Amino acid sequence: MSSSRAVLRAGGPADAAAIQAIFAHYVVHTTVSLENTPPGVETMRERLALMTAEGYPVLVAEQDGRVVGYAYAGPYHKRPAYRPTVEHSIYLAPDACRGGLGRRLMGDLMEACEQAGFRQMIAVIADARNEASLRFHAGFGFEQAAHLRAVAWKFGRWLDVFFYQRALGAADQAPPAADGPAWPGGPSTFR
């Protein structure tokens, strides 16, 4: 599937069913997600509603009227001081992989995060065998920040988890903006 035909747009709770269907594949069949049971559509709708209400970016890729991928940045940690830092997720429908769509989503997501004032992006990558994700993130300038050995158990085996990090915008060269979703002093429903 060519990524050039896909339209990227803001996503949200209205896309919950399509996002849940894409995510469920990865939960059930891969170690990319460390959830063991796919969340239901309503749970996904609630997650998306919280993120968009808090000003975190959610993007979907749509082709021929069908959502074929999504990316979002959400809270890295629930404590307010962490608000300038986001953790991201990006998933594509299995038939939409390897066409450049992931790169488009990631580029637009990083840009949206910078515009919102976020200063660091964290990628949590499960499974040392997930070399494609490790290479993908390195290609966007992410650097390995931590390697946790054998901290997750799925499909009858231990999994390593990697934390990759990339600076956004002014990074640590200036304090966060005094307003907007990345402001540590602002309200947060993720507490």
mmCIF file with all atom_site columns, C-alpha atoms in Angstrom:
data_model
loop_
_atom_site.group_PDB
_atom_site.id
_atom_site.type_symbol
_atom_site.label_atom_id
_atom_site.label_alt_id
_atom_site.label_comp_id
_atom_site.label_asym_id
_atom_site.label_entity_id
_atom_site.label_seq_id
_atom_site.pdbx_PDB_ins_code
_atom_site.Cartn_x
_atom_site.Cartn_y
_atom_site.Cartn_z
_atom_site.occupancy
_atom_site.B_iso_or_equiv
_atom_site.pdbx_formal_charge
_atom_site.auth_seq_id
_atom_site.auth_comp_id
_atom_site.auth_asym_id
_atom_site.auth_atom_id
_atom_site.pdbx_PDB_model_num
ATOM 1   C CA . MET A 1 1   ? 0.000   0.000   0.000  1.00 0.00 ? 1   MET A CA 1
ATOM 2   C CA . SER A 1 2   ? 1.472   3.328   -1.071 1.00 0.00 ? 2   SER A CA 1
ATOM 3   C CA . SER A 1 3   ? 1.616   5.951   1.645  1.00 0.00 ? 3   SER A CA 1
ATOM 4   C CA . SER A 1 4   ? 1.204   8.768   -0.878 1.00 0.00 ? 4   SER A CA 1
ATOM 5   C CA . ARG A 1 5   ? -2.535  8.076   -1.231 1.00 0.00 ? 5   ARG A CA 1
ATOM 6   C CA . ALA A 1 6   ? -3.166  8.169   2.493  1.00 0.00 ? 6   ALA A CA 1
ATOM 7   C CA . VAL A 1 7   ? -4.452  11.364  4.086  1.00 0.00 ? 7   VAL A CA 1
ATOM 8   C CA . LEU A 1 8   ? -3.151  12.228  7.540  1.00 0.00 ? 8   LEU A CA 1
ATOM 9   C CA . ARG A 1 9   ? -5.566  14.054  9.811  1.00 0.00 ? 9   ARG A CA 1
ATOM 10  C CA . ALA A 1 10  ? -6.260  14.748  13.459 1.00 0.00 ? 10  ALA A CA 1
ATOM 11  C CA . GLY A 1 11  ? -7.840  11.769  15.162 1.00 0.00 ? 11  GLY A CA 1
ATOM 12  C CA . GLY A 1 12  ? -9.846  11.298  18.294 1.00 0.00 ? 12  GLY A CA 1
ATOM 13  C CA . PRO A 1 13  ? -12.607 9.370   20.036 1.00 0.00 ? 13  PRO A CA 1
ATOM 14  C CA . ALA A 1 14  ? -14.646 9.064   16.815 1.00 0.00 ? 14  ALA A CA 1
ATOM 15  C CA . ASP A 1 15  ? -11.833 6.866   15.427 1.00 0.00 ? 15  ASP A CA 1
ATOM 16  C CA . ALA A 1 16  ? -11.857 4.484   18.398 1.00 0.00 ? 16  ALA A CA 1
ATOM 17  C CA . ALA A 1 17  ? -13.287 1.458   16.563 1.00 0.00 ? 17  ALA A CA 1
ATOM 18  C CA . ALA A 1 18  ? -10.770 1.644   13.721 1.00 0.00 ? 18  ALA A CA 1
ATOM 19  C CA . ILE A 1 19  ? -7.848  2.284   16.085 1.00 0.00 ? 19  ILE A CA 1
ATOM 20  C CA . GLN A 1 20  ? -8.942  -0.550  18.363 1.00 0.00 ? 20  GLN A CA 1
ATOM 21  C CA . ALA A 1 21  ? -9.097  -2.972  15.410 1.00 0.00 ? 21  ALA A CA 1
ATOM 22  C CA . ILE A 1 22  ? -5.556  -2.100  14.324 1.00 0.00 ? 22  ILE A CA 1
ATOM 23  C CA . PHE A 1 23  ? -4.191  -2.273  17.871 1.00 0.00 ? 23  PHE A CA 1
ATOM 24  C CA . ALA A 1 24  ? -5.932  -5.571  18.662 1.00 0.00 ? 24  ALA A CA 1
ATOM 25  C CA . HIS A 1 25  ? -3.933  -7.320  15.930 1.00 0.00 ? 25  HIS A CA 1
ATOM 26  C CA . TYR A 1 26  ? -0.662  -6.327  17.600 1.00 0.00 ? 26  TYR A CA 1
ATOM 27  C CA . VAL A 1 27  ? -1.857  -7.279  21.084 1.00 0.00 ? 27  VAL A CA 1
ATOM 28  C CA . VAL A 1 28  ? -3.013  -10.738 19.991 1.00 0.00 ? 28  VAL A CA 1
ATOM 29  C CA . HIS A 1 29  ? -0.269  -11.644 17.503 1.00 0.00 ? 29  HIS A CA 1
ATOM 30  C CA . THR A 1 30  ? 2.921   -9.787  18.460 1.00 0.00 ? 30  THR A CA 1
ATOM 31  C CA . THR A 1 31  ? 5.134   -8.655  21.292 1.00 0.00 ? 31  THR A CA 1
ATOM 32  C CA . VAL A 1 32  ? 5.030   -5.060  20.008 1.00 0.00 ? 32  VAL A CA 1
ATOM 33  C CA . SER A 1 33  ? 2.395   -4.325  22.643 1.00 0.00 ? 33  SER A CA 1
ATOM 34  C CA . LEU A 1 34  ? 2.745   -5.706  26.125 1.00 0.00 ? 34  LEU A CA 1
ATOM 35  C CA . GLU A 1 35  ? -0.986  -5.763  26.734 1.00 0.00 ? 35  GLU A CA 1
ATOM 36  C CA . ASN A 1 36  ? -2.258  -9.340  26.842 1.00 0.00 ? 36  ASN A CA 1
ATOM 37  C CA . THR A 1 37  ? -5.896  -8.654  26.015 1.00 0.00 ? 37  THR A CA 1
ATOM 38  C CA . PRO A 1 38  ? -6.970  -6.029  23.493 1.00 0.00 ? 38  PRO A CA 1
ATOM 39  C CA . PRO A 1 39  ? -8.850  -3.161  25.077 1.00 0.00 ? 39  PRO A CA 1
ATOM 40  C CA . GLY A 1 40  ? -12.433 -2.791  23.919 1.00 0.00 ? 40  GLY A CA 1
ATOM 41  C CA . VAL A 1 41  ? -13.659 0.002   21.682 1.00 0.00 ? 41  VAL A CA 1
ATOM 42  C CA . GLU A 1 42  ? -15.131 1.944   24.607 1.00 0.00 ? 42  GLU A CA 1
ATOM 43  C CA . THR A 1 43  ? -11.854 1.757   26.536 1.00 0.00 ? 43  THR A CA 1
ATOM 44  C CA . MET A 1 44  ? -10.002 2.995   23.455 1.00 0.00 ? 44  MET A CA 1
ATOM 45  C CA . ARG A 1 45  ? -12.563 5.808   23.063 1.00 0.00 ? 45  ARG A CA 1
ATOM 46  C CA . GLU A 1 46  ? -11.963 6.860   26.684 1.00 0.00 ? 46  GLU A CA 1
ATOM 47  C CA . ARG A 1 47  ? -8.178  6.819   26.218 1.00 0.00 ? 47  ARG A CA 1
ATOM 48  C CA . LEU A 1 48  ? -8.434  8.958   23.083 1.00 0.00 ? 48  LEU A CA 1
ATOM 49  C CA . ALA A 1 49  ? -10.859 11.377  24.743 1.00 0.00 ? 49  ALA A CA 1
ATOM 50  C CA . LEU A 1 50  ? -8.458  11.915  27.656 1.00 0.00 ? 50  LEU A CA 1
ATOM 51  C CA . MET A 1 51  ? -5.498  12.509  25.364 1.00 0.00 ? 51  MET A CA 1
ATOM 52  C CA . THR A 1 52  ? -7.258  14.963  23.082 1.00 0.00 ? 52  THR A CA 1
ATOM 53  C CA . ALA A 1 53  ? -8.838  16.817  26.034 1.00 0.00 ? 53  ALA A CA 1
ATOM 54  C CA . GLU A 1 54  ? -5.373  17.287  27.527 1.00 0.00 ? 54  GLU A CA 1
ATOM 55  C CA . GLY A 1 55  ? -3.904  18.610  24.259 1.00 0.00 ? 55  GLY A CA 1
ATOM 56  C CA . TYR A 1 56  ? -1.893  15.544  23.286 1.00 0.00 ? 56  TYR A CA 1
ATOM 57  C CA . PRO A 1 57  ? -1.741  14.968  19.518 1.00 0.00 ? 57  PRO A CA 1
ATOM 58  C CA . VAL A 1 58  ? -3.570  12.038  17.935 1.00 0.00 ? 58  VAL A CA 1
ATOM 59  C CA . LEU A 1 59  ? -3.168  11.424  14.200 1.00 0.00 ? 59  LEU A CA 1
ATOM 60  C CA . VAL A 1 60  ? -4.789  8.917   11.877 1.00 0.00 ? 60  VAL A CA 1
ATOM 61  C CA . ALA A 1 61  ? -3.921  7.902   8.333  1.00 0.00 ? 61  ALA A CA 1
ATOM 62  C CA . GLU A 1 62  ? -6.945  7.335   6.156  1.00 0.00 ? 62  GLU A CA 1
ATOM 63  C CA . GLN A 1 63  ? -7.013  5.794   2.700  1.00 0.00 ? 63  GLN A CA 1
ATOM 64  C CA . ASP A 1 64  ? -10.129 5.232   0.612  1.00 0.00 ? 64  ASP A CA 1
ATOM 65  C CA . GLY A 1 65  ? -12.287 6.023   3.652  1.00 0.00 ? 65  GLY A CA 1
ATOM 66  C CA . ARG A 1 66  ? -10.507 3.482   5.884  1.00 0.00 ? 66  ARG A CA 1
ATOM 67  C CA . VAL A 1 67  ? -8.206  4.231   8.815  1.00 0.00 ? 67  VAL A CA 1
ATOM 68  C CA . VAL A 1 68  ? -4.986  2.350   8.022  1.00 0.00 ? 68  VAL A CA 1
ATOM 69  C CA . GLY A 1 69  ? -2.745  3.703   10.752 1.00 0.00 ? 69  GLY A CA 1
ATOM 70  C CA . TYR A 1 70  ? -2.489  5.982   13.732 1.00 0.00 ? 70  TYR A CA 1
ATOM 71  C CA . ALA A 1 71  ? 0.022   7.667   15.971 1.00 0.00 ? 71  ALA A CA 1
ATOM 72  C CA . TYR A 1 72  ? -0.352  9.540   19.206 1.00 0.00 ? 72  TYR A CA 1
ATOM 73  C CA . ALA A 1 73  ? 1.717   11.065  21.946 1.00 0.00 ? 73  ALA A CA 1
ATOM 74  C CA . GLY A 1 74  ? 0.476   10.741  25.473 1.00 0.00 ? 74  GLY A CA 1
ATOM 75  C CA . PRO A 1 75  ? 1.769   11.314  28.955 1.00 0.00 ? 75  PRO A CA 1
ATOM 76  C CA . TYR A 1 76  ? 5.116   9.700   29.683 1.00 0.00 ? 76  TYR A CA 1
ATOM 77  C CA . HIS A 1 77  ? 4.295   9.621   33.368 1.00 0.00 ? 77  HIS A CA 1
ATOM 78  C CA . LYS A 1 78  ? 1.329   10.750  35.423 1.00 0.00 ? 78  LYS A CA 1
ATOM 79  C CA . ARG A 1 79  ? 3.220   13.210  37.657 1.00 0.00 ? 79  ARG A CA 1
ATOM 80  C CA . PRO A 1 80  ? 2.809   16.864  36.557 1.00 0.00 ? 80  PRO A CA 1
ATOM 81  C CA . ALA A 1 81  ? 6.544   17.595  36.397 1.00 0.00 ? 81  ALA A CA 1
ATOM 82  C CA . TYR A 1 82  ? 6.811   15.120  33.503 1.00 0.00 ? 82  TYR A CA 1
ATOM 83  C CA . ARG A 1 83  ? 4.289   16.984  31.297 1.00 0.00 ? 83  ARG A CA 1
ATOM 84  C CA . PRO A 1 84  ? 6.928   18.356  28.866 1.00 0.00 ? 84  PRO A CA 1
ATOM 85  C CA . THR A 1 85  ? 7.800   14.732  28.010 1.00 0.00 ? 85  THR A CA 1
ATOM 86  C CA . VAL A 1 86  ? 5.596   12.471  25.903 1.00 0.00 ? 86  VAL A CA 1
ATOM 87  C CA . GLU A 1 87  ? 5.577   8.777   25.127 1.00 0.00 ? 87  GLU A CA 1
ATOM 88  C CA . HIS A 1 88  ? 4.401   7.903   21.668 1.00 0.00 ? 88  HIS A CA 1
ATOM 89  C CA . SER A 1 89  ? 2.733   4.968   19.937 1.00 0.00 ? 89  SER A CA 1
ATOM 90  C CA . ILE A 1 90  ? 2.417   4.300   16.239 1.00 0.00 ? 90  ILE A CA 1
ATOM 91  C CA . TYR A 1 91  ? 0.572   1.383   14.634 1.00 0.00 ? 91  TYR A CA 1
ATOM 92  C CA . LEU A 1 92  ? -0.320  0.509   11.057 1.00 0.00 ? 92  LEU A CA 1
ATOM 93  C CA . ALA A 1 93  ? -2.836  -1.947  9.691  1.00 0.00 ? 93  ALA A CA 1
ATOM 94  C CA . PRO A 1 94  ? -0.851  -5.034  8.624  1.00 0.00 ? 94  PRO A CA 1
ATOM 95  C CA . ASP A 1 95  ? -1.541  -4.365  4.934  1.00 0.00 ? 95  ASP A CA 1
ATOM 96  C CA . ALA A 1 96  ? -0.290  -0.764  5.283  1.00 0.00 ? 96  ALA A CA 1
ATOM 97  C CA . CYS A 1 97  ? 3.227   -1.618  6.487  1.00 0.00 ? 97  CYS A CA 1
ATOM 98  C CA . ARG A 1 98  ? 6.416   -0.970  4.546  1.00 0.00 ? 98  ARG A CA 1
ATOM 99  C CA . GLY A 1 99  ? 5.057   1.758   2.288  1.00 0.00 ? 99  GLY A CA 1
ATOM 100 C CA . GLY A 1 100 ? 6.402   4.818   4.094  1.00 0.00 ? 100 GLY A CA 1
ATOM 101 C CA . LEU A 1 101 ? 3.216   5.570   6.005  1.00 0.00 ? 101 LEU A CA 1
ATOM 102 C CA . GLY A 1 102 ? 4.868   5.046   9.394  1.00 0.00 ? 102 GLY A CA 1
ATOM 103 C CA . ARG A 1 103 ? 7.531   7.605   8.499  1.00 0.00 ? 103 ARG A CA 1
ATOM 104 C CA . ARG A 1 104 ? 4.879   10.140  7.508  1.00 0.00 ? 104 ARG A CA 1
ATOM 105 C CA . LEU A 1 105 ? 2.923   9.605   10.720 1.00 0.00 ? 105 LEU A CA 1
ATOM 106 C CA . MET A 1 106 ? 6.037   9.852   12.863 1.00 0.00 ? 106 MET A CA 1
ATOM 107 C CA . GLY A 1 107 ? 7.262   13.033  11.184 1.00 0.00 ? 107 GLY A CA 1
ATOM 108 C CA . ASP A 1 108 ? 3.887   14.738  11.580 1.00 0.00 ? 108 ASP A CA 1
ATOM 109 C CA . LEU A 1 109 ? 3.560   13.522  15.169 1.00 0.00 ? 109 LEU A CA 1
ATOM 110 C CA . MET A 1 110 ? 6.953   14.922  16.157 1.00 0.00 ? 110 MET A CA 1
ATOM 111 C CA . GLU A 1 111 ? 6.059   18.236  14.513 1.00 0.00 ? 111 GLU A CA 1
ATOM 112 C CA . ALA A 1 112 ? 2.717   18.378  16.361 1.00 0.00 ? 112 ALA A CA 1
ATOM 113 C CA . CYS A 1 113 ? 4.480   17.649  19.655 1.00 0.00 ? 113 CYS A CA 1
ATOM 114 C CA . GLU A 1 114 ? 7.020   20.402  19.066 1.00 0.00 ? 114 GLU A CA 1
ATOM 115 C CA . GLN A 1 115 ? 4.265   22.884  18.207 1.00 0.00 ? 115 GLN A CA 1
ATOM 116 C CA . ALA A 1 116 ? 2.479   21.969  21.449 1.00 0.00 ? 116 ALA A CA 1
ATOM 117 C CA . GLY A 1 117 ? 5.658   22.711  23.407 1.00 0.00 ? 117 GLY A CA 1
ATOM 118 C CA . PHE A 1 118 ? 6.696   19.172  24.324 1.00 0.00 ? 118 PHE A CA 1
ATOM 119 C CA . ARG A 1 119 ? 10.469  18.847  24.800 1.00 0.00 ? 119 ARG A CA 1
ATOM 120 C CA . GLN A 1 120 ? 11.259  15.121  24.938 1.00 0.00 ? 120 GLN A CA 1
ATOM 121 C CA . MET A 1 121 ? 9.721   12.072  23.257 1.00 0.00 ? 121 MET A CA 1
ATOM 122 C CA . ILE A 1 122 ? 10.098  8.579   24.675 1.00 0.00 ? 122 ILE A CA 1
ATOM 123 C CA . ALA A 1 123 ? 9.671   5.354   22.734 1.00 0.00 ? 123 ALA A CA 1
ATOM 124 C CA . VAL A 1 124 ? 9.131   2.180   24.725 1.00 0.00 ? 124 VAL A CA 1
ATOM 125 C CA . ILE A 1 125 ? 10.086  -0.732  22.489 1.00 0.00 ? 125 ILE A CA 1
ATOM 126 C CA . ALA A 1 126 ? 9.415   -4.265  23.644 1.00 0.00 ? 126 ALA A CA 1
ATOM 127 C CA . ASP A 1 127 ? 11.403  -7.280  22.532 1.00 0.00 ? 127 ASP A CA 1
ATOM 128 C CA . ALA A 1 128 ? 15.021  -7.282  21.388 1.00 0.00 ? 128 ALA A CA 1
ATOM 129 C CA . ARG A 1 129 ? 13.847  -9.152  18.273 1.00 0.00 ? 129 ARG A CA 1
ATOM 130 C CA . ASN A 1 130 ? 11.890  -6.067  17.188 1.00 0.00 ? 130 ASN A CA 1
ATOM 131 C CA . GLU A 1 131 ? 14.799  -4.820  15.099 1.00 0.00 ? 131 GLU A CA 1
ATOM 132 C CA . ALA A 1 132 ? 12.546  -2.985  12.637 1.00 0.00 ? 132 ALA A CA 1
ATOM 133 C CA . SER A 1 133 ? 11.225  -0.687  15.386 1.00 0.00 ? 133 SER A CA 1
ATOM 134 C CA . LEU A 1 134 ? 14.693  -0.149  16.818 1.00 0.00 ? 134 LEU A CA 1
ATOM 135 C CA . ARG A 1 135 ? 16.007  0.865   13.342 1.00 0.00 ? 135 ARG A CA 1
ATOM 136 C CA . PHE A 1 136 ? 12.904  2.983   12.639 1.00 0.00 ? 136 PHE A CA 1
ATOM 137 C CA . HIS A 1 137 ? 13.429  5.047   15.781 1.00 0.00 ? 137 HIS A CA 1
ATOM 138 C CA . ALA A 1 138 ? 17.185  5.378   15.236 1.00 0.00 ? 138 ALA A CA 1
ATOM 139 C CA . GLY A 1 139 ? 16.361  6.777   11.779 1.00 0.00 ? 139 GLY A CA 1
ATOM 140 C CA . PHE A 1 140 ? 14.418  9.581   13.475 1.00 0.00 ? 140 PHE A CA 1
ATOM 141 C CA . GLY A 1 141 ? 17.286  10.459  15.807 1.00 0.00 ? 141 GLY A CA 1
ATOM 142 C CA . PHE A 1 142 ? 16.115  8.527   18.844 1.00 0.00 ? 142 PHE A CA 1
ATOM 143 C CA . GLU A 1 143 ? 18.902  7.239   21.051 1.00 0.00 ? 143 GLU A CA 1
ATOM 144 C CA . GLN A 1 144 ? 18.777  4.319   23.423 1.00 0.00 ? 144 GLN A CA 1
ATOM 145 C CA . ALA A 1 145 ? 18.380  5.592   26.979 1.00 0.00 ? 145 ALA A CA 1
ATOM 146 C CA . ALA A 1 146 ? 17.784  2.287   28.785 1.00 0.00 ? 146 ALA A CA 1
ATOM 147 C CA . HIS A 1 147 ? 17.691  -1.447  28.215 1.00 0.00 ? 147 HIS A CA 1
ATOM 148 C CA . LEU A 1 148 ? 15.715  -3.384  30.784 1.00 0.00 ? 148 LEU A CA 1
ATOM 149 C CA . ARG A 1 149 ? 16.371  -7.112  30.591 1.00 0.00 ? 149 ARG A CA 1
ATOM 150 C CA . ALA A 1 150 ? 13.657  -9.731  31.010 1.00 0.00 ? 150 ALA A CA 1
ATOM 151 C CA . VAL A 1 151 ? 11.057  -7.410  32.554 1.00 0.00 ? 151 VAL A CA 1
ATOM 152 C CA . ALA A 1 152 ? 8.023   -8.581  30.572 1.00 0.00 ? 152 ALA A CA 1
ATOM 153 C CA . TRP A 1 153 ? 6.509   -12.024 29.957 1.00 0.00 ? 153 TRP A CA 1
ATOM 154 C CA . LYS A 1 154 ? 4.399   -12.708 26.889 1.00 0.00 ? 154 LYS A CA 1
ATOM 155 C CA . PHE A 1 155 ? 3.847   -15.743 24.670 1.00 0.00 ? 155 PHE A CA 1
ATOM 156 C CA . GLY A 1 156 ? 5.842   -17.956 27.022 1.00 0.00 ? 156 GLY A CA 1
ATOM 157 C CA . ARG A 1 157 ? 9.078   -15.996 26.967 1.00 0.00 ? 157 ARG A CA 1
ATOM 158 C CA . TRP A 1 158 ? 10.853  -13.161 28.718 1.00 0.00 ? 158 TRP A CA 1
ATOM 159 C CA . LEU A 1 159 ? 11.120  -9.893  26.859 1.00 0.00 ? 159 LEU A CA 1
ATOM 160 C CA . ASP A 1 160 ? 13.569  -7.039  27.129 1.00 0.00 ? 160 ASP A CA 1
ATOM 161 C CA . VAL A 1 161 ? 12.214  -3.511  26.989 1.00 0.00 ? 161 VAL A CA 1
ATOM 162 C CA . PHE A 1 162 ? 14.118  -0.595  25.491 1.00 0.00 ? 162 PHE A CA 1
ATOM 163 C CA . PHE A 1 163 ? 13.582  3.080   26.220 1.00 0.00 ? 163 PHE A CA 1
ATOM 164 C CA . TYR A 1 164 ? 14.594  5.360   23.375 1.00 0.00 ? 164 TYR A CA 1
ATOM 165 C CA . GLN A 1 165 ? 14.594  9.147   23.681 1.00 0.00 ? 165 GLN A CA 1
ATOM 166 C CA . ARG A 1 166 ? 14.610  12.081  21.284 1.00 0.00 ? 166 ARG A CA 1
ATOM 167 C CA . ALA A 1 167 ? 14.756  15.791  22.036 1.00 0.00 ? 167 ALA A CA 1
ATOM 168 C CA . LEU A 1 168 ? 12.018  18.018  20.606 1.00 0.00 ? 168 LEU A CA 1
ATOM 169 C CA . GLY A 1 169 ? 12.173  21.751  19.915 1.00 0.00 ? 169 GLY A CA 1
ATOM 170 C CA . ALA A 1 170 ? 14.300  23.644  22.432 1.00 0.00 ? 170 ALA A CA 1
ATOM 171 C CA . ALA A 1 171 ? 14.651  20.446  24.496 1.00 0.00 ? 171 ALA A CA 1
ATOM 172 C CA . ASP A 1 172 ? 16.440  21.235  27.759 1.00 0.00 ? 172 ASP A CA 1
ATOM 173 C CA . GLN A 1 173 ? 17.894  24.545  26.582 1.00 0.00 ? 173 GLN A CA 1
ATOM 174 C CA . ALA A 1 174 ? 14.936  26.555  27.907 1.00 0.00 ? 174 ALA A CA 1
ATOM 175 C CA . PRO A 1 175 ? 12.149  26.044  30.448 1.00 0.00 ? 175 PRO A CA 1
ATOM 176 C CA . PRO A 1 176 ? 8.799   24.779  29.181 1.00 0.00 ? 176 PRO A CA 1
ATOM 177 C CA . ALA A 1 177 ? 6.291   27.332  27.932 1.00 0.00 ? 177 ALA A CA 1
ATOM 178 C CA . ALA A 1 178 ? 4.145   28.788  30.689 1.00 0.00 ? 178 ALA A CA 1
ATOM 179 C CA . ASP A 1 179 ? 0.940   27.608  29.024 1.00 0.00 ? 179 ASP A CA 1
ATOM 180 C CA . GLY A 1 180 ? -0.333  24.831  26.781 1.00 0.00 ? 180 GLY A CA 1
ATOM 181 C CA . PRO A 1 181 ? -0.434  21.063  27.196 1.00 0.00 ? 181 PRO A CA 1
ATOM 182 C CA . ALA A 1 182 ? 3.261   20.691  28.021 1.00 0.00 ? 182 ALA A CA 1
ATOM 183 C CA . TRP A 1 183 ? 3.168   23.151  30.938 1.00 0.00 ? 183 TRP A CA 1
ATOM 184 C CA . PRO A 1 184 ? 3.946   21.199  34.147 1.00 0.00 ? 184 PRO A CA 1
ATOM 185 C CA . GLY A 1 185 ? 1.824   23.559  36.240 1.00 0.00 ? 185 GLY A CA 1
ATOM 186 C CA . GLY A 1 186 ? -1.295  22.999  34.144 1.00 0.00 ? 186 GLY A CA 1
ATOM 187 C CA . PRO A 1 187 ? -4.236  20.760  34.961 1.00 0.00 ? 187 PRO A CA 1
ATOM 188 C CA . SER A 1 188 ? -3.996  17.084  34.178 1.00 0.00 ? 188 SER A CA 1
ATOM 189 C CA . THR A 1 189 ? -6.545  14.298  34.308 1.00 0.00 ? 189 THR A CA 1
ATOM 190 C CA . PHE A 1 190 ? -3.701  11.760  34.200 1.00 0.00 ? 190 PHE A CA 1
ATOM 191 C CA . ARG A 1 191 ? -2.781  12.247  37.866 1.00 0.00 ? 191 ARG A CA 1
#
